[in-house]
Tab-separated table of C-alpha atoms in Angstrom:
chain	number	residue	atom	x	y	z
A	17	PHE	CA	-11.377	56.725	-6.792
A	18	GLU	CA	-9.967	59.878	-5.177
A	19	ASN	CA	-10.902	61.892	-8.254
A	20	ASP	CA	-14.376	60.379	-8.629
A	21	ARG	CA	-16.773	63.088	-7.422
A	22	ARG	CA	-19.988	61.123	-8.096
A	23	PRO	CA	-22.124	60.557	-4.993
A	24	ASP	CA	-22.111	56.784	-5.517
A	25	ALA	CA	-18.320	56.566	-5.934
A	26	TYR	CA	-17.885	54.506	-2.761
A	27	PRO	CA	-20.515	51.793	-3.515
A	28	ARG	CA	-19.177	51.656	-7.081
A	29	LEU	CA	-15.714	50.857	-5.736
A	30	VAL	CA	-17.106	48.230	-3.349
A	31	ASP	CA	-19.061	46.583	-6.186
A	32	GLN	CA	-15.974	46.629	-8.379
A	33	LEU	CA	-13.869	44.891	-5.717
A	34	LEU	CA	-16.590	42.375	-4.888
A	35	ALA	CA	-16.922	41.507	-8.582
A	36	SER	CA	-13.213	40.727	-8.885
A	37	PRO	CA	-12.287	36.997	-8.901
A	38	HIS	CA	-9.435	37.955	-6.590
A	39	TYR	CA	-11.987	38.695	-3.867
A	40	GLY	CA	-12.688	34.966	-3.446
A	41	GLU	CA	-8.983	34.159	-3.559
A	42	ARG	CA	-8.210	36.737	-0.870
A	43	TRP	CA	-10.988	35.850	1.560
A	44	GLY	CA	-11.123	32.158	0.718
A	45	ARG	CA	-7.652	31.827	2.217
A	46	TYR	CA	-9.056	32.498	5.670
A	47	TRP	CA	-11.467	29.602	5.380
A	48	LEU	CA	-8.779	27.346	3.915
A	49	ASP	CA	-6.796	27.971	7.108
A	50	VAL	CA	-9.811	26.910	9.212
A	51	ALA	CA	-10.147	23.813	7.011
A	52	ARG	CA	-6.396	23.047	7.521
A	53	TYR	CA	-6.154	22.877	3.715
A	54	ALA	CA	-2.993	21.381	2.236
A	55	ASP	CA	-1.919	19.870	-1.060
A	56	THR	CA	-0.006	17.134	0.791
A	57	ARG	CA	-0.814	14.398	3.299
A	58	GLY	CA	2.054	14.897	5.728
A	59	TYR	CA	4.683	12.238	6.405
A	60	LEU	CA	3.892	8.781	4.974
A	61	ALA	CA	5.847	5.548	5.126
A	62	GLY	CA	6.383	3.123	2.260
A	63	GLY	CA	7.162	5.679	-0.449
A	64	GLU	CA	3.521	6.695	-0.939
A	65	GLU	CA	2.744	9.855	-2.909
A	66	ARG	CA	2.385	12.740	-0.465
A	67	ARG	CA	0.446	15.022	-2.813
A	68	TYR	CA	-3.329	14.886	-2.951
A	69	ALA	CA	-4.150	14.402	-6.607
A	70	PHE	CA	-7.300	16.583	-6.599
A	71	SER	CA	-6.850	18.881	-3.599
A	72	TYR	CA	-7.150	21.915	-5.873
A	73	THR	CA	-10.787	21.100	-6.593
A	74	TYR	CA	-11.639	21.931	-2.959
A	75	ARG	CA	-9.560	25.112	-3.067
A	76	ASP	CA	-11.382	26.226	-6.206
A	77	TYR	CA	-14.750	25.376	-4.600
A	78	VAL	CA	-14.002	27.666	-1.650
A	79	VAL	CA	-12.863	30.521	-3.892
A	80	ARG	CA	-15.965	30.101	-6.033
A	81	ALA	CA	-18.252	30.012	-2.955
A	82	PHE	CA	-16.963	33.424	-1.802
A	83	ASN	CA	-17.213	34.919	-5.266
A	84	GLU	CA	-20.762	33.635	-5.697
A	85	ASP	CA	-21.779	34.761	-2.209
A	86	LYS	CA	-22.959	31.257	-1.328
A	87	PRO	CA	-25.113	31.306	1.852
A	88	TYR	CA	-23.072	30.158	4.858
A	89	ASP	CA	-25.523	27.428	5.911
A	90	GLN	CA	-25.406	25.898	2.428
A	91	PHE	CA	-21.600	26.280	2.442
A	92	LEU	CA	-21.383	24.220	5.645
A	93	ILE	CA	-23.899	21.564	4.617
A	94	GLU	CA	-22.049	20.906	1.357
A	95	GLN	CA	-18.704	20.535	3.114
A	96	ILE	CA	-20.027	18.054	5.649
A	97	ALA	CA	-22.651	16.110	3.659
A	98	ALA	CA	-22.544	16.958	-0.061
A	99	ASP	CA	-22.724	13.232	-0.898
A	100	ARG	CA	-26.188	13.087	0.737
A	101	LEU	CA	-27.641	16.069	-1.161
A	102	PRO	CA	-29.887	15.717	-4.238
A	103	LEU	CA	-27.340	17.271	-6.592
A	104	GLY	CA	-28.821	16.072	-9.895
A	105	GLU	CA	-26.534	16.489	-12.899
A	106	ASP	CA	-24.453	19.235	-11.277
A	107	LYS	CA	-21.898	17.431	-9.075
A	108	GLU	CA	-19.808	20.533	-8.404
A	109	ALA	CA	-20.709	20.606	-4.679
A	110	LEU	CA	-19.020	17.215	-4.105
A	111	ALA	CA	-15.684	19.040	-4.194
A	112	ALA	CA	-16.731	20.666	-0.900
A	113	GLU	CA	-15.982	17.468	1.031
A	114	GLY	CA	-12.307	18.220	0.738
A	115	PHE	CA	-13.080	20.012	4.011
A	116	LEU	CA	-13.140	16.577	5.678
A	117	THR	CA	-10.590	14.659	3.632
A	118	LEU	CA	-7.653	17.019	3.093
A	119	GLY	CA	-6.072	16.657	6.529
A	120	ARG	CA	-2.913	14.838	7.519
A	121	ARG	CA	-2.807	11.036	7.276
A	122	PHE	CA	-0.771	10.203	10.403
A	123	LEU	CA	0.951	7.190	8.794
A	124	ASN	CA	-2.571	5.993	7.859
A	125	ASN	CA	-3.595	5.557	11.510
A	126	GLN	CA	-7.394	5.546	11.137
A	127	ASN	CA	-8.158	6.710	14.674
A	128	ASP	CA	-5.879	9.724	14.251
A	129	ILE	CA	-7.452	10.533	10.873
A	130	ILE	CA	-10.923	10.373	12.461
A	131	ASP	CA	-9.733	12.564	15.340
A	132	ASP	CA	-8.547	15.164	12.825
A	133	ARG	CA	-11.933	15.122	11.063
A	134	ILE	CA	-13.854	15.491	14.318
A	135	ASP	CA	-11.576	18.406	15.200
A	136	VAL	CA	-12.024	20.290	11.916
A	137	VAL	CA	-15.817	20.016	12.164
A	138	THR	CA	-16.191	20.899	15.833
A	139	ARG	CA	-13.388	23.394	16.381
A	140	GLY	CA	-13.684	24.797	12.861
A	141	THR	CA	-17.450	25.382	12.861
A	142	LEU	CA	-18.461	25.363	16.547
A	143	GLY	CA	-15.400	26.707	18.326
A	144	LEU	CA	-15.428	23.640	20.644
A	145	THR	CA	-12.357	21.513	21.359
A	146	VAL	CA	-14.295	18.248	21.266
A	147	THR	CA	-11.174	16.182	20.645
A	148	CYS	CA	-10.150	16.805	24.268
A	149	ALA	CA	-12.741	14.116	25.043
A	150	ARG	CA	-10.878	11.412	23.152
A	151	CYS	CA	-9.338	10.187	26.410
A	152	HIS	CA	-11.504	11.753	29.145
A	153	ASP	CA	-14.591	13.875	29.675
A	154	HIS	CA	-13.846	17.501	28.747
A	155	LYS	CA	-12.547	19.355	31.786
A	156	PHE	CA	-14.297	22.653	31.017
A	157	ASP	CA	-16.997	22.219	28.367
A	158	PRO	CA	-20.000	19.838	28.595
A	159	ILE	CA	-18.451	17.333	26.144
A	160	SER	CA	-18.141	13.708	27.265
A	161	THR	CA	-16.141	10.800	25.872
A	162	ARG	CA	-19.517	9.358	24.800
A	163	ASP	CA	-20.020	12.475	22.647
A	164	TYR	CA	-16.596	12.023	21.078
A	165	TYR	CA	-17.121	8.346	20.234
A	166	ALA	CA	-20.644	9.033	18.957
A	167	LEU	CA	-18.970	11.249	16.334
A	168	HIS	CA	-16.150	8.701	15.973
A	169	GLY	CA	-18.787	6.173	14.878
A	170	VAL	CA	-20.034	8.588	12.211
A	171	PHE	CA	-16.592	8.985	10.658
A	172	ALA	CA	-15.643	5.316	11.169
A	173	SER	CA	-18.765	4.507	9.122
A	174	SER	CA	-17.502	6.704	6.274
A	175	GLU	CA	-14.857	6.042	3.636
A	176	GLU	CA	-13.175	7.622	0.660
A	177	PRO	CA	-14.373	5.785	-2.464
A	178	GLY	CA	-11.772	3.799	-4.380
A	179	GLU	CA	-12.578	5.863	-7.481
A	180	LEU	CA	-13.212	9.496	-6.623
A	181	PRO	CA	-16.465	10.879	-8.118
A	182	LEU	CA	-16.338	13.015	-11.237
A	183	LEU	CA	-17.218	16.695	-10.960
A	184	GLU	CA	-18.286	16.993	-14.580
A	185	PRO	CA	-19.334	14.570	-17.333
A	186	LEU	CA	-16.565	12.854	-19.260
A	187	THR	CA	-16.027	14.167	-22.766
A	188	ASN	CA	-13.789	12.555	-25.341
A	189	SER	CA	-10.930	14.723	-26.483
A	190	PRO	CA	-7.377	14.127	-27.728
A	191	ALA	CA	-6.032	15.220	-24.327
A	192	TYR	CA	-8.333	12.835	-22.451
A	193	GLU	CA	-7.465	9.930	-24.764
A	194	ASP	CA	-3.776	10.611	-24.206
A	195	TYR	CA	-4.338	10.665	-20.440
A	196	LEU	CA	-6.078	7.264	-20.587
A	197	LYS	CA	-3.207	5.775	-22.578
A	198	ALA	CA	-0.607	7.124	-20.148
A	199	LYS	CA	-2.596	5.814	-17.176
A	200	ALA	CA	-3.170	2.383	-18.778
A	201	LYS	CA	0.569	2.045	-19.440
A	202	ILE	CA	1.381	2.624	-15.760
A	203	GLU	CA	-1.409	0.299	-14.589
A	204	LYS	CA	0.030	-2.435	-16.825
A	205	GLU	CA	3.431	-1.915	-15.190
A	206	ILE	CA	1.800	-2.225	-11.742
A	207	GLY	CA	0.130	-5.491	-12.779
A	208	GLU	CA	3.408	-6.880	-14.110
A	209	PHE	CA	5.243	-5.899	-10.920
A	210	GLU	CA	2.599	-7.573	-8.743
A	211	ASP	CA	2.659	-10.753	-10.852
A	212	GLN	CA	6.454	-10.929	-10.502
A	213	GLU	CA	6.290	-10.358	-6.739
A	214	ILE	CA	3.617	-13.019	-6.264
A	215	ALA	CA	5.656	-15.523	-8.298
A	216	LYS	CA	8.781	-14.697	-6.260
A	217	PHE	CA	6.817	-15.063	-3.013
A	218	ARG	CA	5.647	-18.555	-3.981
A	219	ALA	CA	9.142	-19.491	-5.174
A	220	ASP	CA	10.555	-18.582	-1.744
A	221	LEU	CA	7.944	-20.764	-0.018
A	222	ARG	CA	8.948	-23.745	-2.180
A	223	GLN	CA	12.561	-23.296	-1.120
A	224	ASN	CA	11.792	-23.492	2.618
A	225	VAL	CA	9.566	-26.537	3.097
A	226	GLY	CA	11.645	-27.865	5.995
A	227	ASP	CA	11.229	-24.680	8.026
A	228	TYR	CA	7.462	-25.109	7.935
A	229	LEU	CA	7.665	-28.848	8.714
A	230	LEU	CA	9.725	-28.145	11.819
A	231	ALA	CA	7.467	-25.254	12.829
A	232	THR	CA	4.346	-27.455	12.637
A	233	HIS	CA	5.972	-29.758	15.175
A	234	ASP	CA	7.239	-27.028	17.492
A	235	VAL	CA	4.037	-24.969	17.488
A	236	ALA	CA	2.058	-27.965	18.754
A	237	GLU	CA	4.083	-27.719	21.968
A	238	LEU	CA	3.282	-24.013	22.384
A	239	ALA	CA	1.468	-23.697	25.712
A	240	ASP	CA	-0.235	-20.377	24.854
A	241	GLN	CA	-1.693	-20.563	21.343
A	242	SER	CA	-2.568	-16.858	21.517
A	243	LYS	CA	1.164	-16.333	20.875
A	244	PHE	CA	0.944	-18.158	17.531
A	245	ASP	CA	1.879	-15.069	15.491
A	246	GLU	CA	4.761	-14.255	17.836
A	247	PHE	CA	5.997	-17.851	17.515
A	248	SER	CA	5.811	-17.591	13.712
A	249	GLY	CA	7.899	-14.420	13.734
A	250	GLU	CA	10.567	-16.001	15.928
A	251	HIS	CA	10.753	-19.039	13.610
A	252	LYS	CA	10.745	-16.845	10.487
A	253	VAL	CA	7.647	-18.442	8.986
A	254	LEU	CA	4.389	-16.807	7.933
A	255	PRO	CA	1.379	-17.541	10.214
A	256	ALA	CA	-1.068	-18.001	7.322
A	257	VAL	CA	1.265	-20.394	5.496
A	258	LEU	CA	2.082	-22.291	8.694
A	259	ARG	CA	-1.640	-22.860	9.291
A	260	ARG	CA	-1.974	-24.253	5.754
A	261	TRP	CA	0.886	-26.689	6.412
A	262	MET	CA	-0.634	-27.723	9.743
A	263	ALA	CA	-4.021	-28.438	8.138
A	264	ASP	CA	-2.432	-30.302	5.208
A	265	LEU	CA	-0.210	-32.518	7.395
A	266	GLU	CA	-3.092	-33.249	9.753
A	267	GLN	CA	-5.069	-34.712	6.849
A	268	ARG	CA	-2.083	-36.623	5.459
A	269	GLU	CA	-1.306	-38.262	8.798
A	270	LYS	CA	-4.691	-40.016	8.796
A	271	ASN	CA	-3.578	-42.324	5.947
A	272	PRO	CA	-0.237	-43.793	4.815
A	273	ASP	CA	1.580	-40.998	3.018
A	274	PRO	CA	4.467	-41.840	0.631
A	275	VAL	CA	6.156	-38.452	1.013
A	276	PHE	CA	5.602	-37.444	4.634
A	277	GLY	CA	5.164	-40.919	6.169
A	278	PRO	CA	8.830	-40.958	7.300
A	279	TRP	CA	8.396	-37.502	8.817
A	280	PHE	CA	5.403	-38.636	10.870
A	281	GLU	CA	7.348	-41.648	12.159
A	282	LEU	CA	10.444	-39.646	13.068
A	283	VAL	CA	8.435	-36.872	14.770
A	284	LYS	CA	7.191	-39.455	17.293
A	285	LEU	CA	10.802	-40.273	18.183
A	286	ASP	CA	11.881	-36.666	18.757
A	287	GLY	CA	13.749	-36.124	22.019
A	288	PRO	CA	16.843	-37.446	23.815
A	289	GLY	CA	18.514	-40.316	22.001
A	290	PHE	CA	16.962	-39.370	18.676
A	291	ALA	CA	19.878	-40.709	16.598
A	292	THR	CA	19.735	-44.103	18.364
A	293	ASN	CA	15.943	-44.419	18.435
A	294	THR	CA	15.575	-43.711	14.722
A	295	LYS	CA	18.031	-46.370	13.482
A	296	PRO	CA	15.355	-49.049	12.883
A	297	VAL	CA	13.275	-46.607	10.846
A	298	LEU	CA	16.290	-45.484	8.804
A	299	THR	CA	17.392	-49.088	8.216
A	300	ARG	CA	13.951	-50.000	6.928
A	301	LEU	CA	13.862	-46.935	4.654
A	302	THR	CA	17.177	-48.015	3.141
A	303	ALA	CA	16.516	-51.750	2.866
A	304	ASP	CA	12.761	-51.979	2.263
A	305	PRO	CA	11.101	-48.613	1.531
A	306	ALA	CA	7.703	-50.136	0.746
A	307	GLY	CA	4.918	-47.554	0.661
A	308	VAL	CA	7.406	-44.665	0.731
A	309	ASN	CA	8.423	-42.486	-2.199
A	310	PRO	CA	11.878	-43.965	-3.041
A	311	ILE	CA	13.435	-40.531	-3.472
A	312	VAL	CA	12.357	-39.568	0.062
A	313	ALA	CA	13.425	-42.921	1.501
A	314	LYS	CA	16.877	-42.655	-0.059
A	315	ALA	CA	17.415	-39.029	0.977
A	316	ILE	CA	16.534	-39.665	4.642
A	317	GLY	CA	17.890	-43.199	4.993
A	318	GLU	CA	21.344	-42.467	3.601
A	319	ARG	CA	21.997	-39.329	5.656
A	320	ALA	CA	21.203	-40.770	9.109
A	321	PRO	CA	20.021	-37.460	10.600
A	322	GLU	CA	20.857	-36.901	14.248
A	323	SER	CA	17.948	-34.556	15.013
A	324	LEU	CA	14.475	-33.701	13.750
A	325	LYS	CA	15.902	-30.417	12.495
A	326	GLN	CA	18.260	-32.353	10.211
A	327	VAL	CA	15.302	-34.376	8.896
A	328	ALA	CA	13.555	-31.103	8.055
A	329	GLU	CA	16.706	-29.936	6.267
A	330	VAL	CA	16.680	-33.136	4.171
A	331	TYR	CA	13.121	-32.343	3.067
A	332	THR	CA	14.150	-28.770	2.265
A	333	ARG	CA	17.012	-29.907	-0.013
A	334	LEU	CA	14.830	-32.578	-1.616
A	335	PHE	CA	12.065	-30.146	-2.553
A	336	GLN	CA	14.629	-27.579	-3.721
A	337	GLN	CA	16.100	-30.157	-6.106
A	338	ILE	CA	12.640	-31.022	-7.464
A	339	ASP	CA	11.800	-27.337	-7.895
A	340	ASP	CA	15.098	-26.692	-9.687
A	341	GLU	CA	14.454	-29.662	-11.980
A	342	TRP	CA	10.999	-28.334	-12.870
A	343	LYS	CA	12.250	-24.794	-13.548
A	344	THR	CA	15.042	-26.171	-15.729
A	345	ASN	CA	12.463	-28.081	-17.800
A	346	LEU	CA	10.389	-24.922	-18.226
A	347	THR	CA	13.431	-22.890	-19.264
A	348	THR	CA	14.545	-25.571	-21.740
A	349	ALA	CA	11.086	-25.691	-23.307
A	350	THR	CA	11.113	-21.895	-23.720
A	351	THR	CA	14.642	-21.874	-25.177
A	352	GLU	CA	13.846	-24.650	-27.636
A	353	LYS	CA	10.438	-23.080	-28.400
A	354	LYS	CA	8.579	-26.197	-27.361
A	355	SER	CA	5.241	-26.339	-25.558
A	356	ALA	CA	5.570	-25.991	-21.797
A	357	PRO	CA	5.674	-29.323	-19.906
A	358	THR	CA	2.727	-30.204	-17.651
A	359	ALA	CA	4.542	-32.691	-15.409
A	360	LEU	CA	7.915	-34.290	-14.632
A	361	SER	CA	8.583	-37.522	-16.514
A	362	ASP	CA	9.503	-39.532	-13.402
A	363	PRO	CA	6.265	-40.215	-11.422
A	364	ASN	CA	8.127	-40.164	-8.089
A	365	HIS	CA	9.567	-36.761	-8.916
A	366	GLU	CA	6.165	-35.598	-10.114
A	367	ALA	CA	4.562	-36.642	-6.796
A	368	LEU	CA	6.942	-34.265	-5.009
A	369	ARG	CA	6.387	-31.495	-7.547
A	370	GLN	CA	2.640	-31.715	-6.947
A	371	LEU	CA	3.250	-30.874	-3.279
A	372	LEU	CA	4.775	-27.587	-4.465
A	373	TYR	CA	2.544	-26.668	-7.402
A	374	ALA	CA	-0.863	-28.328	-7.024
A	375	ASP	CA	-3.789	-25.953	-6.503
A	376	ASN	CA	-4.306	-27.069	-2.906
A	377	ALA	CA	-0.599	-27.370	-2.027
A	378	PRO	CA	0.277	-25.495	1.198
A	379	ALA	CA	3.205	-23.745	-0.505
A	380	ASN	CA	1.074	-22.694	-3.478
A	381	LEU	CA	-1.132	-19.954	-2.017
A	382	PRO	CA	-3.909	-18.540	-4.233
A	383	ASP	CA	-3.347	-15.030	-5.573
A	384	ALA	CA	-5.908	-13.504	-3.206
A	385	GLU	CA	-4.193	-14.980	-0.163
A	386	VAL	CA	-0.727	-13.942	-1.342
A	387	ARG	CA	-2.014	-10.391	-1.787
A	388	LYS	CA	-3.253	-10.440	1.799
A	389	VAL	CA	-0.132	-12.006	3.340
A	390	HIS	CA	2.299	-10.070	1.149
A	391	ALA	CA	0.261	-6.833	1.088
A	392	ARG	CA	2.921	-4.543	2.508
A	393	ARG	CA	5.576	-5.501	-0.039
A	394	LEU	CA	3.088	-5.264	-2.917
A	395	ARG	CA	1.877	-1.875	-1.712
A	396	GLU	CA	5.294	-0.363	-1.034
A	397	GLY	CA	6.909	-1.862	-4.129
A	398	ALA	CA	4.190	-0.491	-6.398
A	399	ALA	CA	4.120	2.906	-4.650
A	400	PRO	CA	6.489	4.630	-7.132
A	401	LEU	CA	4.271	3.458	-10.010
A	402	ARG	CA	1.041	4.542	-8.275
A	403	ASN	CA	2.720	7.867	-7.616
A	404	LYS	CA	3.115	8.272	-11.383
A	405	ILE	CA	-0.659	7.931	-11.778
A	406	ASP	CA	-1.188	10.558	-9.064
A	407	ALA	CA	1.329	12.789	-10.819
A	408	LEU	CA	-0.772	12.592	-13.994
A	409	SER	CA	-3.643	14.139	-12.043
A	410	TRP	CA	-1.415	17.114	-11.287
A	411	THR	CA	0.244	17.555	-14.643
A	412	HIS	CA	-1.775	16.073	-17.495
A	413	PRO	CA	-4.129	18.475	-19.310
A	414	GLY	CA	-6.593	15.689	-20.106
A	415	VAL	CA	-7.274	14.500	-16.555
A	416	PRO	CA	-10.992	14.660	-15.572
A	417	LEU	CA	-11.740	16.671	-12.429
A	418	ARG	CA	-12.639	14.611	-9.363
A	419	ALA	CA	-13.855	15.378	-5.845
A	420	MET	CA	-11.985	14.460	-2.653
A	421	ALA	CA	-15.271	13.063	-1.339
A	422	LEU	CA	-16.331	10.961	1.643
A	423	VAL	CA	-19.247	8.501	1.456
A	424	ASP	CA	-21.123	6.172	3.821
A	425	ARG	CA	-19.857	2.617	4.202
A	426	PRO	CA	-22.361	-0.028	3.060
A	427	GLU	CA	-22.701	-1.250	6.658
A	428	PRO	CA	-22.290	1.606	9.162
A	429	HIS	CA	-21.494	0.749	12.783
A	430	ASP	CA	-21.275	2.355	16.203
A	431	SER	CA	-17.925	2.831	17.927
A	432	PRO	CA	-17.128	1.810	21.500
A	433	VAL	CA	-15.634	4.314	23.929
A	434	PHE	CA	-11.871	3.713	23.970
A	435	LEU	CA	-11.055	3.803	27.691
A	436	ARG	CA	-8.343	6.411	28.295
A	437	GLY	CA	-8.189	6.738	24.500
A	438	ASN	CA	-6.701	3.244	24.072
A	439	PRO	CA	-8.236	1.398	21.070
A	440	ASN	CA	-7.073	-1.883	22.626
A	441	ASN	CA	-9.258	-1.221	25.675
A	442	PRO	CA	-12.803	-0.760	24.306
A	443	GLY	CA	-15.711	0.093	26.586
A	444	VAL	CA	-19.442	0.443	25.946
A	445	LYS	CA	-20.657	1.190	22.402
A	446	VAL	CA	-22.200	4.609	21.760
A	447	PRO	CA	-24.950	5.235	19.169
A	448	ARG	CA	-23.922	7.575	16.356
A	449	ARG	CA	-25.311	11.066	17.073
A	450	PHE	CA	-24.399	14.728	17.477
A	451	LEU	CA	-23.170	16.399	20.683
A	452	GLU	CA	-25.679	15.921	23.494
A	453	VAL	CA	-25.478	19.469	24.801
A	454	LEU	CA	-26.443	20.860	21.360
A	455	SER	CA	-29.156	18.287	20.651
């Protein structure tokens, strides 16, 4: 350049530098700082993958926008609302919404995530610290808590799609086929893990019938039913399962019940002098157990329990024995390569087994309900396997490019003002809108 004596030497140099791909890399970094760009989510509990699988697609979008001299207004619109634009076949602009989604995840606290998104939009593009109004009207700028929660409603009505949108059409290739196989293998492992966990969860419920029987009695005496969940935690039972047992026993008590009839009788005698008051019932169960499952009658009558807790323990052991008998039969059938049994041979034993394995049995939760009740264990246990799928998106050459996009929820809603910023103290709802002072 110093030796170039042509009169247009300077504009030639400028054009040369502007044409370099490194121009977008150099200046795009400034915007990536405004957008608080990161490849990771910050601290997360439960062993979740900290890397964003497709964060680089936003980085590349920003670099490309500088190199292509994209108009600033279009640059902003794409980053805030690319999913609402008529993009046609070219979905490249969807990558721009990494501007909203690539912030920290605050242990998946949704209100903190929304606060971060409000902040990047307002402080990043307007120079206004709108998030000051999360707890109180802004002390210096004309931003109210109503303004903040109007924007909160916008972001609370948005979500990241379960499957991130593609940035380019899928094309079959050896690399892509290999990626699909590697992903399918991990997904199969996740399914197998979840099936094992669900089976183990149900098995544990079948081993603790007495705990739930006793809890159904004790919870009825709870003065404040709003403390139901707290009660369940103290008694080491699951609220959803306890409710199933309560509903099941309520129906059974309306008619003579061969299995739980003795329980219903003994519950009525609970209190001081239990051991003395129950002797006539126990004598009858031993001498003339008419209408009662003989296995139950024998187990309770012979032990002479001195408290309702001991009666519950008898039921626990009884159901454990039945469950062990059933599992032994299944194992034997597998070992001897016979067809799996469908019932226990003794009808009295089978009646007890049905209370553990029938479709409507309180200890036999449907898969969907187990997934809800046991969600944390399923999520955290499968995290290392899901992390492998995310790792494929970083390392596999056949992975299709996807956008870190944000889309509208099917049913958007307005947010209430959280008084003093406390989500447990909601105030009046605010319609979704932009800042009043700028509208």
